Amino acid sequence: MAAPMIAFVSGGARSGKSGVAEALVDEWQSARGGARFYLATATARAGDDEMAARIARHRRERGDGWLTLEPPLAFAEALAAMPPGSTVLLDCLTLWASRVMFEAGFSQAEGRAMLAAGLDEARRRDFALVVVSNDLNEELLPRDALVWRYLAFLQALHRDLAAASNRVIEVVAGRAIDWKGGDS
């Protein structure tokens, strides 16, 4: 079985992150074999027509060959049910973080522990895991304390994920910039 790999793909909204992440999943899965899973954090949360259209477009563009799951907040549970050696795309951490903070009311420490548990499970099961998230730190600074709290939480998750990842990629205007592990 191949060694576990973790990649973090970030960038601005609509920068092309998902396409870069899906290409990486395809590359890793064809090299490793095994099943290919898509953990959708937004599928059940299509709250408006624009989001529903984006979800439908992403499904079309991905095509067949993906096993799609909507993970619980403790996505380590979803990973534990997958066969060892799988290749997994979690899209996206931004929405997962908002669910953790706003829907479930978990603290930053609890959310970070949930992410760490998912990463540990991926390593234990020899997964290739690609995690996508929006880089909201480059947007205008918010004046709202709750938004500041969310941004602090998301950036803490990003730091944790970047530190734990074998590869870190930023996507700008559809172009992938490797910040860590691009030679792998």
XYZ file of N, CA and C in Angstrom:
552
model
N 0.851 -1.178 0.000
C 0.000 0.000 0.000
C 0.893 1.236 0.000
N 0.475 2.261 -0.718
C 1.243 3.499 -0.815
C 1.169 4.269 0.504
N 2.155 5.108 0.751
C 2.175 5.927 1.960
C 1.035 6.932 1.928
N 0.485 7.268 3.103
C -0.576 8.273 3.134
C -0.044 9.626 2.684
N -0.874 10.358 1.993
C -0.530 11.696 1.513
C -1.671 12.631 1.885
N -1.328 13.849 2.263
C -2.332 14.870 2.546
C -1.942 16.127 1.794
N -2.905 16.698 1.072
C -2.677 17.952 0.353
C -3.726 18.965 0.771
N -3.305 20.220 0.851
C -4.185 21.338 1.162
C -4.172 22.262 -0.039
N -5.364 22.479 -0.624
C -5.513 23.349 -1.790
C -6.378 24.536 -1.368
N -5.800 25.741 -1.421
C -6.546 26.927 -1.032
C -6.486 27.966 -2.138
N -7.284 28.988 -1.979
C -7.314 30.091 -2.929
C -8.591 30.880 -2.731
N -8.716 31.942 -3.468
C -9.905 32.773 -3.374
C -11.132 32.080 -3.941
N -12.282 32.669 -3.680
C -13.541 32.138 -4.204
C -13.484 32.107 -5.730
N -13.894 31.002 -6.290
C -13.979 30.790 -7.742
C -12.622 30.918 -8.443
N -11.551 30.570 -7.750
C -10.205 30.686 -8.317
C -9.802 29.471 -9.146
N -10.574 28.374 -9.042
C -10.220 27.147 -9.740
C -9.692 26.069 -8.809
N -9.885 26.256 -7.495
C -9.379 25.306 -6.497
C -9.893 23.893 -6.716
N -11.185 23.761 -6.937
C -11.765 22.423 -7.054
C -11.189 21.669 -8.243
N -11.014 22.351 -9.369
C -10.433 21.704 -10.541
C -9.017 21.236 -10.292
N -8.209 22.061 -9.620
C -6.832 21.678 -9.281
C -6.852 20.492 -8.327
N -7.722 20.532 -7.324
C -7.818 19.445 -6.347
C -8.270 18.143 -7.013
N -9.260 18.221 -7.893
C -9.737 17.022 -8.583
C -8.655 16.422 -9.464
N -7.864 17.257 -10.135
C -6.758 16.757 -10.958
C -5.718 16.051 -10.086
N -5.447 16.602 -8.898
C -4.507 15.962 -7.984
C -5.050 14.622 -7.505
N -6.334 14.574 -7.176
C -6.954 13.310 -6.775
C -6.829 12.293 -7.905
N -7.123 12.700 -9.132
C -6.994 11.787 -10.273
C -5.572 11.254 -10.394
N -4.591 12.155 -10.259
C -3.176 11.763 -10.359
C -2.816 10.760 -9.265
N -3.170 11.088 -8.025
C -2.833 10.201 -6.914
C -3.572 8.876 -6.997
N -4.848 8.927 -7.371
C -5.634 7.696 -7.432
C -5.139 6.779 -8.541
N -4.745 7.327 -9.673
C -4.243 6.450 -10.743
C -2.895 5.853 -10.359
N -2.095 6.539 -9.553
C -0.809 5.999 -9.107
C -0.985 4.974 -7.985
N -2.000 5.161 -7.141
C -2.180 4.327 -5.962
C -3.192 3.208 -6.152
N -4.173 3.439 -7.039
C -5.298 2.511 -7.123
C -6.289 2.801 -6.008
N -7.191 1.894 -5.781
C -8.167 2.061 -4.716
C -9.352 2.913 -5.143
N -10.271 3.086 -4.213
C -11.495 3.833 -4.469
C -11.234 5.336 -4.418
N -12.146 6.081 -5.036
C -12.052 7.545 -5.070
C -13.343 8.111 -4.475
N -13.189 8.854 -3.370
C -14.335 9.405 -2.650
C -14.332 10.929 -2.703
N -15.541 11.486 -2.726
C -15.753 12.928 -2.654
C -16.578 13.201 -1.404
N -15.994 13.896 -0.431
C -16.716 14.290 0.771
C -17.241 15.697 0.550
N -18.531 15.797 0.343
C -19.181 17.069 0.008
C -19.719 17.710 1.272
N -19.165 18.858 1.627
C -19.638 19.541 2.829
C -20.801 20.472 2.543
N -21.118 20.711 1.261
C -22.174 21.668 0.915
C -23.400 21.023 0.303
N -23.357 19.769 -0.087
C -24.454 19.176 -0.849
C -25.806 19.343 -0.162
N -25.876 19.015 1.092
C -27.160 19.120 1.796
C -27.455 20.551 2.224
N -26.535 21.445 1.954
C -26.664 22.801 2.451
C -26.914 23.827 1.343
N -27.404 23.354 0.195
C -27.654 24.291 -0.905
C -28.807 25.202 -0.514
N -28.484 26.341 0.075
C -29.503 27.229 0.616
C -30.094 28.182 -0.390
N -29.517 28.267 -1.588
C -30.062 29.178 -2.581
C -29.832 28.617 -3.976
N -30.451 29.228 -4.967
C -30.366 28.733 -6.341
C -28.943 28.766 -6.878
N -28.195 29.819 -6.539
C -26.821 29.927 -7.037
C -25.966 28.791 -6.492
N -26.102 28.468 -5.211
C -25.330 27.376 -4.617
C -25.758 26.042 -5.204
N -27.050 25.844 -5.397
C -27.537 24.604 -6.000
C -26.974 24.434 -7.416
N -26.898 25.515 -8.176
C -26.333 25.454 -9.535
C -24.843 25.126 -9.485
N -24.118 25.703 -8.529
C -22.683 25.401 -8.396
C -22.460 23.938 -8.062
N -23.274 23.399 -7.148
C -23.153 21.993 -6.776
C -23.411 21.101 -7.987
N -24.461 21.410 -8.743
C -24.782 20.623 -9.940
C -23.648 20.696 -10.969
N -23.070 21.886 -11.141
C -21.955 22.051 -12.084
C -20.746 21.241 -11.636
N -20.424 21.289 -10.356
C -19.295 20.508 -9.835
C -19.518 19.016 -10.070
N -20.733 18.537 -9.837
C -21.028 17.109 -10.065
C -20.826 16.736 -11.531
N -21.333 17.577 -12.436
C -21.162 17.319 -13.878
C -19.688 17.299 -14.256
N -18.957 18.294 -13.793
C -17.541 18.405 -14.154
C -16.718 17.255 -13.585
N -17.061 16.750 -12.407
C -16.348 15.609 -11.823
C -16.579 14.356 -12.644
N -17.793 14.182 -13.127
C -18.113 12.986 -13.895
C -18.300 11.761 -13.016
N -18.315 10.624 -13.666
C -18.523 9.351 -12.965
C -17.225 8.899 -12.280
N -17.346 7.883 -11.490
C -16.179 7.302 -10.859
C -15.895 7.819 -9.460
N -16.744 8.687 -8.960
C -16.595 9.212 -7.607
C -17.685 8.623 -6.724
N -17.345 8.221 -5.532
C -18.322 7.843 -4.525
C -18.505 9.072 -3.644
N -19.687 9.679 -3.700
C -19.933 10.938 -2.998
C -20.614 10.676 -1.665
N -20.074 11.281 -0.626
C -20.639 11.181 0.714
C -20.778 12.581 1.289
N -21.770 12.756 2.136
C -21.913 13.992 2.894
C -21.498 13.662 4.318
N -20.279 14.052 4.684
C -19.769 13.621 5.983
C -20.438 14.335 7.140
N -20.474 13.676 8.290
C -20.917 14.378 9.496
C -19.849 15.383 9.881
N -20.132 16.201 10.863
C -19.132 17.163 11.306
C -17.836 16.467 11.713
N -17.945 15.342 12.377
C -16.760 14.555 12.722
C -16.441 13.675 11.517
N -15.820 14.291 10.493
C -15.630 13.565 9.239
C -14.673 12.396 9.374
N -13.983 12.272 10.511
C -13.161 11.089 10.755
C -14.029 9.833 10.715
N -15.299 9.959 11.117
C -16.224 8.822 11.072
C -16.461 8.364 9.641
N -16.610 9.298 8.715
C -16.790 8.935 7.307
C -15.534 8.267 6.769
N -14.373 8.796 7.142
C -13.109 8.206 6.684
C -12.945 6.788 7.232
N -13.368 6.558 8.466
C -13.225 5.243 9.088
C -14.026 4.171 8.365
N -15.061 4.587 7.639
C -15.909 3.626 6.926
C -15.398 3.316 5.515
N -14.370 4.028 5.062
C -13.854 3.839 3.701
C -12.764 2.779 3.691
N -12.599 2.110 2.537
C -11.547 1.087 2.467
C -10.148 1.710 2.561
N -9.219 1.038 3.243
C -7.842 1.529 3.305
C -7.284 1.748 1.897
N -6.412 2.744 1.789
C -5.781 3.030 0.510
C -6.616 3.869 -0.438
N -7.743 4.383 0.036
C -8.615 5.198 -0.815
C -7.983 6.567 -1.075
N -8.492 7.231 -2.102
C -8.128 8.614 -2.387
C -9.384 9.445 -2.148
N -9.248 10.512 -1.358
C -10.407 11.247 -0.856
C -10.226 12.737 -1.107
N -11.295 13.373 -1.582
C -11.341 14.826 -1.737
C -12.397 15.365 -0.783
N -11.997 16.260 0.122
C -12.936 16.948 1.007
C -13.073 18.368 0.484
N -14.270 18.726 0.042
C -14.523 20.033 -0.563
C -15.821 20.578 0.031
N -15.800 21.557 0.908
C -14.644 22.343 1.255
C -14.616 22.590 2.751
N -13.415 22.832 3.255
C -13.196 23.074 4.670
C -13.870 24.358 5.132
N -14.004 25.328 4.243
C -14.625 26.607 4.587
C -16.061 26.392 5.070
N -16.818 25.616 4.313
C -18.208 25.342 4.695
C -18.278 24.435 5.917
N -17.378 23.463 5.977
C -17.323 22.590 7.153
C -17.088 23.430 8.408
N -16.140 24.368 8.345
C -15.827 25.219 9.496
C -17.036 26.053 9.915
N -17.785 26.556 8.948
C -18.969 27.357 9.305
C -20.018 26.477 9.981
N -20.154 25.231 9.532
C -21.086 24.311 10.190
C -20.638 24.015 11.612
N -19.330 23.772 11.787
C -18.786 23.467 13.110
C -19.050 24.622 14.069
N -18.794 25.833 13.601
C -18.900 26.999 14.477
C -20.335 27.479 14.656
N -21.072 27.627 13.540
C -22.385 28.272 13.608
C -23.537 27.296 13.839
N -23.510 26.129 13.206
C -24.610 25.177 13.399
C -24.453 24.385 14.682
N -23.238 23.875 14.915
C -23.024 23.000 16.065
C -22.552 23.756 17.301
N -22.004 24.957 17.114
C -21.560 25.755 18.246
C -20.306 25.253 18.934
N -19.468 24.503 18.220
C -18.227 24.025 18.812
C -17.234 25.172 18.954
N -16.353 25.033 19.909
C -15.297 26.019 20.104
C -14.209 25.816 19.051
N -13.318 26.810 18.955
C -12.186 26.700 18.037
C -11.347 25.472 18.377
N -11.096 25.244 19.660
C -10.286 24.090 20.077
C -10.959 22.777 19.688
N -12.279 22.705 19.870
C -12.996 21.479 19.494
C -12.948 21.257 17.981
N -13.126 22.314 17.208
C -13.057 22.196 15.754
C -11.687 21.772 15.275
N -10.650 22.346 15.874
C -9.283 21.962 15.504
C -9.018 20.506 15.862
N -9.547 20.055 16.978
C -9.391 18.649 17.375
C -10.126 17.727 16.397
N -11.288 18.163 15.902
C -12.030 17.350 14.917
C -11.244 17.233 13.612
N -10.638 18.338 13.173
C -9.803 18.283 11.971
C -8.621 17.352 12.200
N -7.945 17.482 13.336
C -6.796 16.629 13.640
C -7.192 15.154 13.651
N -8.372 14.852 14.195
C -8.835 13.458 14.219
C -9.050 12.937 12.803
N -9.593 13.777 11.921
C -9.767 13.365 10.521
C -8.441 13.114 9.826
N -7.472 13.997 10.057
C -6.150 13.818 9.451
C -5.471 12.567 9.990
N -5.611 12.315 11.290
C -5.051 11.092 11.886
C -5.682 9.847 11.280
N -6.998 9.888 11.087
C -7.696 8.737 10.488
C -7.218 8.510 9.054
N -7.026 9.586 8.309
C -6.527 9.455 6.933
C -5.152 8.797 6.921
N -4.290 9.208 7.820
C -2.954 8.598 7.893
C -3.034 7.137 8.303
N -3.855 6.840 9.304
C -4.000 5.470 9.799
C -4.465 4.521 8.705
N -5.327 5.024 7.834
C -5.923 4.165 6.802
C -5.198 4.291 5.459
N -4.033 4.937 5.469
C -3.200 5.072 4.264
C -3.943 5.735 3.115
N -4.658 6.804 3.416
C -5.387 7.541 2.386
C -4.505 8.573 1.711
N -4.873 8.920 0.528
C -4.423 10.149 -0.104
C -5.606 11.095 0.061
N -5.428 12.157 0.822
C -6.509 13.084 1.163
C -6.167 14.461 0.635
N -7.094 15.051 -0.123
C -6.944 16.411 -0.627
C -8.069 17.237 -0.015
N -7.701 18.324 0.663
C -8.672 19.189 1.331
C -8.659 20.554 0.655
N -9.840 21.031 0.271
C -10.000 22.326 -0.398
C -10.593 23.320 0.599
N -10.103 24.578 0.541
C -10.685 25.619 1.386
C -10.460 26.984 0.751
N -11.398 27.884 0.993
C -11.257 29.260 0.521
C -10.293 30.015 1.421
N -9.448 30.820 0.814
C -8.593 31.705 1.587
C -9.335 33.026 1.742
N -10.002 33.175 2.861
C -10.802 34.372 3.117
C -9.978 35.483 3.737
N -8.741 35.213 4.031
C -7.879 36.194 4.662
C -7.488 37.322 3.715
N -7.736 37.139 2.427
C -7.367 38.155 1.452
C -8.543 39.047 1.067
N -9.649 38.854 1.719
C -10.830 39.677 1.475
C -10.725 40.959 2.298
N -11.708 41.830 2.169
C -11.753 43.039 2.989
C -11.889 42.659 4.457
N -11.283 43.434 5.312
C -11.346 43.151 6.736
C -12.762 43.389 7.264
N -13.294 42.422 8.017
C -14.651 42.585 8.543
C -14.673 43.505 9.761
N -15.821 44.086 9.994
C -16.008 44.921 11.183
C -16.833 44.190 12.236
N -17.351 43.073 11.889
C -18.219 42.293 12.754
C -17.390 41.306 13.596
N -17.618 41.293 14.914
C -16.845 40.442 15.822
C -17.047 38.955 15.526
N -18.266 38.557 15.161
C -18.528 37.154 14.854
C -17.775 36.724 13.605
N -17.713 37.585 12.595
C -16.958 37.280 11.376
C -15.470 37.181 11.702
N -14.976 38.075 12.548
C -13.579 37.995 12.976
C -13.297 36.662 13.647
N -14.204 36.220 14.511
C -14.036 34.937 15.209
C -13.986 33.778 14.216
N -14.883 33.814 13.224
C -14.895 32.766 12.200
C -13.593 32.772 11.401
N -13.135 33.957 10.974
C -11.881 34.035 10.224
C -10.705 33.524 11.042
N -10.674 33.843 12.325
C -9.605 33.342 13.191
C -9.645 31.822 13.270
N -10.845 31.257 13.381
C -11.013 29.802 13.422
C -10.554 29.179 12.111
N -11.018 29.724 10.998
C -10.656 29.167 9.691
C -9.149 29.254 9.465
N -8.544 30.374 9.808
C -7.095 30.512 9.615
C -6.324 29.558 10.529
N -6.831 29.292 11.729
C -6.192 28.298 12.601
C -6.263 26.919 11.964
N -7.422 26.584 11.382
C -7.547 25.310 10.673
C -6.578 25.246 9.506
N -6.453 26.348 8.761
C -5.535 26.391 7.626
C -4.092 26.172 8.079
N -3.695 26.815 9.157
C -2.329 26.626 9.665
C -2.096 25.183 10.078
N -3.077 24.607 10.789
C -2.961 23.210 11.213
C -2.855 22.284 10.003
N -3.705 22.519 9.025
C -3.728 21.675 7.836
C -2.447 21.815 7.027
N -1.961 23.036 6.855
C -0.714 23.252 6.110
C 0.456 22.564 6.806
N 0.499 22.637 8.124
C 1.582 21.993 8.868
C 1.530 20.472 8.725
N 0.323 19.902 8.659
C 0.158 18.454 8.591
C 0.249 17.899 7.170
N 0.208 18.768 6.188
C 0.142 18.326 4.787
C 1.515 18.051 4.197
N 1.535 17.083 3.278
C 2.732 16.817 2.486
C 2.864 17.857 1.374
N 1.717 18.387 0.961
C 1.706 19.330 -0.159
C 0.715 20.446 0.135
N 1.124 21.687 -0.150
C 0.256 22.857 0.023
C 0.272 23.621 -1.291
N -0.930 23.855 -1.821
C -1.083 24.514 -3.116
C -2.029 25.692 -2.954
N -1.643 26.839 -3.524
C -2.526 27.995 -3.591
C -2.928 28.164 -5.052
N -4.210 28.423 -5.292
C -4.692 28.604 -6.656
C -5.073 30.066 -6.843
N -4.474 30.674 -7.856
C -4.735 32.066 -8.205
C -5.070 32.093 -9.690
N -6.274 32.552 -10.022
C -6.710 32.653 -11.417
C -6.501 31.347 -12.182
N -6.815 30.246 -11.515
C -6.717 28.934 -12.155
C -5.322 28.357 -12.208
N -4.342 29.054 -11.689
C -2.944 28.612 -11.710
C -2.553 28.096 -10.336
N -1.978 26.899 -10.300
C -1.563 26.287 -9.046
C -0.145 26.724 -8.691
N 0.010 27.227 -7.478
C 1.314 27.622 -6.959
C 1.638 26.675 -5.810
N 2.708 25.915 -5.953
C 3.114 24.983 -4.906
C 3.928 25.715 -3.845
N 3.456 25.631 -2.591
C 4.165 26.243 -1.488
C 4.915 25.192 -0.667
N 4.493 23.939 -0.795
C 5.136 22.872 -0.017
C 4.938 21.557 -0.765
N 6.023 20.822 -0.959
C 5.934 19.476 -1.510
C 5.604 19.368 -2.973
N 5.807 20.388 -3.759
C 5.468 20.351 -5.169
C 6.285 19.393 -5.997
N 7.375 18.887 -5.439
C 8.205 17.950 -6.182
C 7.731 16.516 -6.026
N 6.684 16.278 -5.219
C 6.196 14.907 -5.003
C 5.127 14.537 -5.996
